[in-house]
Tab-separated table of N, CA and C in Angstrom:
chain	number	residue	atom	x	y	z
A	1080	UNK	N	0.853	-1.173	0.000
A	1080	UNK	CA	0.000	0.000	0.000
A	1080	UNK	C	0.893	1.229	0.000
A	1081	UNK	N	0.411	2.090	-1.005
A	1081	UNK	CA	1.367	3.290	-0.966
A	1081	UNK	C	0.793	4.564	-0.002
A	1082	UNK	N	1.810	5.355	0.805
A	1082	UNK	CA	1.086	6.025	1.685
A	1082	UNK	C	2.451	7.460	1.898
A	1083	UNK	N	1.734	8.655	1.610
A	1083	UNK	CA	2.400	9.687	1.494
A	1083	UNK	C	3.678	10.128	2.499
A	1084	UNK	N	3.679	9.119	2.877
A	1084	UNK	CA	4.810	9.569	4.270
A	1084	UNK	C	5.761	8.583	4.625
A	1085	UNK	N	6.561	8.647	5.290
A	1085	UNK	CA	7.734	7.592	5.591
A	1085	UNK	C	7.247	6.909	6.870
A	1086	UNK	N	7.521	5.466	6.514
A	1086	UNK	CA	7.278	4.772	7.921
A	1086	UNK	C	8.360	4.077	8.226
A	1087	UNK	N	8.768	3.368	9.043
A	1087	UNK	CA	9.900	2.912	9.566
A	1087	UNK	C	9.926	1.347	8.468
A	1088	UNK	N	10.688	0.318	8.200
A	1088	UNK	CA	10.000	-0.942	7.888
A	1088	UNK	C	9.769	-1.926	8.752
A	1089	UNK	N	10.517	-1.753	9.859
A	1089	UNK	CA	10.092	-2.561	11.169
A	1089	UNK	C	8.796	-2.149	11.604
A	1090	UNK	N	7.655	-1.710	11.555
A	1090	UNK	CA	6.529	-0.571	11.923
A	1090	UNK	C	5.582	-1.179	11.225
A	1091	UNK	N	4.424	-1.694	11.982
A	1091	UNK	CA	3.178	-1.885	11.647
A	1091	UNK	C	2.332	-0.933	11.530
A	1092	UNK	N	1.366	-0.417	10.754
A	1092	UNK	CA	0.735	0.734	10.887
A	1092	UNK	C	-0.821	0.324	10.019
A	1093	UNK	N	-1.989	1.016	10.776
A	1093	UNK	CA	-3.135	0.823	10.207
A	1093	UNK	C	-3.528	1.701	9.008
A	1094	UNK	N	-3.918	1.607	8.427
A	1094	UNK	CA	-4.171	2.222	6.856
A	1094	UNK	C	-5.510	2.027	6.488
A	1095	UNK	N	-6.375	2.954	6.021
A	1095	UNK	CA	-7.684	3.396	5.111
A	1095	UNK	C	-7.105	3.184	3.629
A	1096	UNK	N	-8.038	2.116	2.826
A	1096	UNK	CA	-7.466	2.402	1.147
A	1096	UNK	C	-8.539	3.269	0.670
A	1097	UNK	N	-7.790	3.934	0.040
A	1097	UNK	CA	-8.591	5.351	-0.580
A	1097	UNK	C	-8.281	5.071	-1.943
A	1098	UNK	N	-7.545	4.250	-2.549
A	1098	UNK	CA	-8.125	4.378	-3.914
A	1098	UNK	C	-7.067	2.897	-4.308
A	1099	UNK	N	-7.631	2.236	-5.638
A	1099	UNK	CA	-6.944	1.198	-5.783
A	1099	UNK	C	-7.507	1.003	-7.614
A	1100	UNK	N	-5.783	0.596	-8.072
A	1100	UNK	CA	-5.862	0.856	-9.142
A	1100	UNK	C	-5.499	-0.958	-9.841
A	1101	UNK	N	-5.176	-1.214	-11.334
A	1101	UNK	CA	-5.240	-2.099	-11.729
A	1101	UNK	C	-3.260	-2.456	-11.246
A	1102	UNK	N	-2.753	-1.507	-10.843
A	1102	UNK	CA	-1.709	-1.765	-10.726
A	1102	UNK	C	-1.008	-1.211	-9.074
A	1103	UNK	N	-1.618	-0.645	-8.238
A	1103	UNK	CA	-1.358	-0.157	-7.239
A	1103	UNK	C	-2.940	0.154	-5.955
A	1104	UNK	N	-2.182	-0.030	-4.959
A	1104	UNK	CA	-3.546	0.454	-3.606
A	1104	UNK	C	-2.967	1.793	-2.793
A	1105	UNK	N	-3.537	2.580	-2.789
A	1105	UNK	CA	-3.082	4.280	-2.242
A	1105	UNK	C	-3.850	4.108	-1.208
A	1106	UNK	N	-3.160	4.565	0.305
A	1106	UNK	CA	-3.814	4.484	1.277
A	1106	UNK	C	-3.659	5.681	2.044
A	1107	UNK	N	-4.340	6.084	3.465
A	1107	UNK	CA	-3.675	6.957	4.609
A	1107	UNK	C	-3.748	6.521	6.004
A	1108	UNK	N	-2.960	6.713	6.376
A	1108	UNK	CA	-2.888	6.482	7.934
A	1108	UNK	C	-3.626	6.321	8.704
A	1109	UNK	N	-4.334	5.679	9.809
A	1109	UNK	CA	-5.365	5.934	10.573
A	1109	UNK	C	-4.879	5.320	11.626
A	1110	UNK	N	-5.556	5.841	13.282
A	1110	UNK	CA	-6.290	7.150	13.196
A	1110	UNK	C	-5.371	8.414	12.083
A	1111	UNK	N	-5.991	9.744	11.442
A	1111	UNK	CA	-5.200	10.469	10.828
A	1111	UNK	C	-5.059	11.421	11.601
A	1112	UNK	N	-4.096	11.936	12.016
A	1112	UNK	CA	-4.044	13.321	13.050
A	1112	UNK	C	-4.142	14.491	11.998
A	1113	UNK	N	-4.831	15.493	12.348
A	1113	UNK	CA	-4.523	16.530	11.185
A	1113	UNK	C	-4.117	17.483	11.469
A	1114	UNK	N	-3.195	17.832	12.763
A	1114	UNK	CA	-2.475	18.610	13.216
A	1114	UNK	C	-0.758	18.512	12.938
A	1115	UNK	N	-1.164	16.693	12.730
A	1115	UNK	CA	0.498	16.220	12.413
A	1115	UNK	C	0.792	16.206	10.562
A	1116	UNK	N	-0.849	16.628	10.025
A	1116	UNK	CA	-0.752	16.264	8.496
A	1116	UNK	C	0.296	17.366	7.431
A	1117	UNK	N	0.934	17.216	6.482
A	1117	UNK	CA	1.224	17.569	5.999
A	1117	UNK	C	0.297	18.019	4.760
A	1118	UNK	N	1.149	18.676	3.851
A	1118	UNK	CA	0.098	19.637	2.495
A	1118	UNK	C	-0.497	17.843	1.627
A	1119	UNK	N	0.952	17.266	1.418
A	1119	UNK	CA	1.125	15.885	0.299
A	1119	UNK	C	-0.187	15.179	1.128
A	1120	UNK	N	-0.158	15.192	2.983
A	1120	UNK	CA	-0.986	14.175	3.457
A	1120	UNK	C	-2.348	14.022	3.032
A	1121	UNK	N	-2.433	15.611	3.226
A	1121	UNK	CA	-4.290	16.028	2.510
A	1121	UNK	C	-4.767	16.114	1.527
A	1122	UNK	N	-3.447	16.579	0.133
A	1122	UNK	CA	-3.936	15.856	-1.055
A	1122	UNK	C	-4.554	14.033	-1.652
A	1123	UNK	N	-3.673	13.218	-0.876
A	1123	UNK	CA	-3.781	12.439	-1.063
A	1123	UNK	C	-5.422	11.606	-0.239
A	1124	UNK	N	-5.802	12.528	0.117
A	1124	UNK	CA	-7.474	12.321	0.362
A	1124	UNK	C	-8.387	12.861	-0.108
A	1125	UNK	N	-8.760	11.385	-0.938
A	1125	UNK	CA	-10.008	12.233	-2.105
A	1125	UNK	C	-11.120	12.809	-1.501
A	1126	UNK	N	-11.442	13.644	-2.318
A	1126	UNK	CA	-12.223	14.856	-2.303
A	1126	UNK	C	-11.662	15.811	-1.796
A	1127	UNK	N	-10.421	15.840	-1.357
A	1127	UNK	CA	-9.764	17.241	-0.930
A	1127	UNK	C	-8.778	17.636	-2.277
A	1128	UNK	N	-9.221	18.980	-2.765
A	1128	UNK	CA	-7.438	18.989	-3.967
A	1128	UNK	C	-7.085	19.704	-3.281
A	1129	UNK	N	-6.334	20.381	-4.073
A	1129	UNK	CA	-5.257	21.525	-3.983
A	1129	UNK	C	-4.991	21.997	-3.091
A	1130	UNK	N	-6.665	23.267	-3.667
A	1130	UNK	CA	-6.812	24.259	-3.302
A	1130	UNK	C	-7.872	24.413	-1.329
A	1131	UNK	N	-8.508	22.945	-1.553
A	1131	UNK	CA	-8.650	22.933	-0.411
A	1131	UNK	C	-7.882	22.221	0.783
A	1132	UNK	N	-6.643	21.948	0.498
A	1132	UNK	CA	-5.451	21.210	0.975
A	1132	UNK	C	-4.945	22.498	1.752
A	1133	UNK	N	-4.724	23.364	0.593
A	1133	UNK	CA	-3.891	24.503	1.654
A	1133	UNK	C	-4.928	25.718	2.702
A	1134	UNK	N	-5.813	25.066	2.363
A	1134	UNK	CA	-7.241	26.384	2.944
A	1134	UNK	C	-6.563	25.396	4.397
A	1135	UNK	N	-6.965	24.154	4.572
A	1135	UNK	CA	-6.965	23.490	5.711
A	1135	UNK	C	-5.130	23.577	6.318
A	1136	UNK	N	-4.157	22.995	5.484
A	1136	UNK	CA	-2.916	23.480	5.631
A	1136	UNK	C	-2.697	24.844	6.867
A	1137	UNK	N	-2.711	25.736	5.841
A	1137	UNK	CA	-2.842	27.247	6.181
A	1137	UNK	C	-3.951	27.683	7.643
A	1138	UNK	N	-4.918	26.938	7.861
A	1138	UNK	CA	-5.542	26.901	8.938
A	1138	UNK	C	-4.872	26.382	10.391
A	1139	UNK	N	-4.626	25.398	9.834
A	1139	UNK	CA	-3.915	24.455	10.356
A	1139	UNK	C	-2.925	25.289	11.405
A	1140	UNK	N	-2.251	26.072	10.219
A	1140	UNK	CA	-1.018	26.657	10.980
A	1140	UNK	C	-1.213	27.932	11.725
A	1141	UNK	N	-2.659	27.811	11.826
A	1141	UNK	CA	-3.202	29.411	12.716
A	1141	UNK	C	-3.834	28.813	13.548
A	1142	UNK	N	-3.720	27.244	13.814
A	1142	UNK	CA	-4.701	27.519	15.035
A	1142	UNK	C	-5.827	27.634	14.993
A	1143	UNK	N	-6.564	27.494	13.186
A	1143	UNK	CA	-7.882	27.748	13.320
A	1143	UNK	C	-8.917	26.040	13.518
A	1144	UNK	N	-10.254	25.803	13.601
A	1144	UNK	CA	-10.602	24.783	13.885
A	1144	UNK	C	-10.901	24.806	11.898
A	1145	UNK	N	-10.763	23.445	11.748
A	1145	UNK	CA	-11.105	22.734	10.074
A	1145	UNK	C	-11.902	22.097	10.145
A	1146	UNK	N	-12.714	21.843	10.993
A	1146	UNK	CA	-14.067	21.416	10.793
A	1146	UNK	C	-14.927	21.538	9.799
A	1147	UNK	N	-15.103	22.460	9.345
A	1147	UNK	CA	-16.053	23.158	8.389
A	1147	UNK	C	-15.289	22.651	6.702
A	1148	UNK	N	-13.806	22.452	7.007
A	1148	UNK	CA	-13.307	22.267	5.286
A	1148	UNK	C	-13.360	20.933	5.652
A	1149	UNK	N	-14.134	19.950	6.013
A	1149	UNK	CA	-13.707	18.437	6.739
A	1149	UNK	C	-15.384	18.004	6.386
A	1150	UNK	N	-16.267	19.287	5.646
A	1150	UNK	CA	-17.846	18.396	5.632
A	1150	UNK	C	-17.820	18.235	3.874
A	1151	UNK	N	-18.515	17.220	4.194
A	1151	UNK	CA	-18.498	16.759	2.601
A	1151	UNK	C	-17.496	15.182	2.379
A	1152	UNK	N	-16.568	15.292	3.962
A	1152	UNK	CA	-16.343	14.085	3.656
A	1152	UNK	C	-16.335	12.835	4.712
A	1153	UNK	N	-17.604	12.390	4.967
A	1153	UNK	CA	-17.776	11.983	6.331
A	1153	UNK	C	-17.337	10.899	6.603
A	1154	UNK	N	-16.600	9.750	5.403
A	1154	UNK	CA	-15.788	8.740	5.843
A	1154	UNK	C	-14.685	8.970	6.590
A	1155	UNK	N	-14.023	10.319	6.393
A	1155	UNK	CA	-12.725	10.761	7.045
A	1155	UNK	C	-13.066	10.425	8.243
A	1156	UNK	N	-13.916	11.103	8.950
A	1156	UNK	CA	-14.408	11.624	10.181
A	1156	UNK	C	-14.424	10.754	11.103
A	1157	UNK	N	-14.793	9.345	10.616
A	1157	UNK	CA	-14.428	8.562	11.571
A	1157	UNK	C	-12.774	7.928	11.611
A	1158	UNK	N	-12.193	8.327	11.203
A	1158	UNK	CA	-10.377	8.575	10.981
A	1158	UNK	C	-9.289	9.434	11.847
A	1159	UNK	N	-10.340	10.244	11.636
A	1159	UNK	CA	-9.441	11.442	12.188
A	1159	UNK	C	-9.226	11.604	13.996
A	1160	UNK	N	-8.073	11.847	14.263
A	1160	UNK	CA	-7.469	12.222	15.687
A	1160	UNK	C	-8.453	13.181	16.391
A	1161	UNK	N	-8.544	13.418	17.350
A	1161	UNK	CA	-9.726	14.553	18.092
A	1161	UNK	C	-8.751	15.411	18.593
């Protein structure tokens, strides 16, 4: 499973597949913290692009709550760190 971030290879880790192709399975982390997420982490969760990667990003880094850029995708929700 491919997953946007480095893991150790000794390291077991739980994973959500978010998309799976004829040649590969793309996954993310779970639970997902989104305080610890990076820009790459949140692209790589569909229904988020870009542009709403860095709205949450950029929030992120103020301290603001992302709740509100987080509706629309309610499988996350049960994923995500509190």
């Amino acid at each position: 499973v491919g997953i946007e971030h480095s893991v150790p290879l000794d390291q077991f880790i739980d994973v959500v597949v978010t998309e799976i192709s004829s040649r590969s399975i793309t996954g993310i982390r779970t639970p997902f913290d989104l305080k610890k997420a990076t820009y790459k982490d949140l692209i790589a969760i569909p229904g988020i692009g870009k542009k709403r990667a860095a709205n949450i990003f950029t929030s992120l880094g103020r301290g603001k709550d992302v709740t509100n850029e987080m509706n629309g995708l309610g499988w996350i929700k049960d994923h995500l760190v509190n």
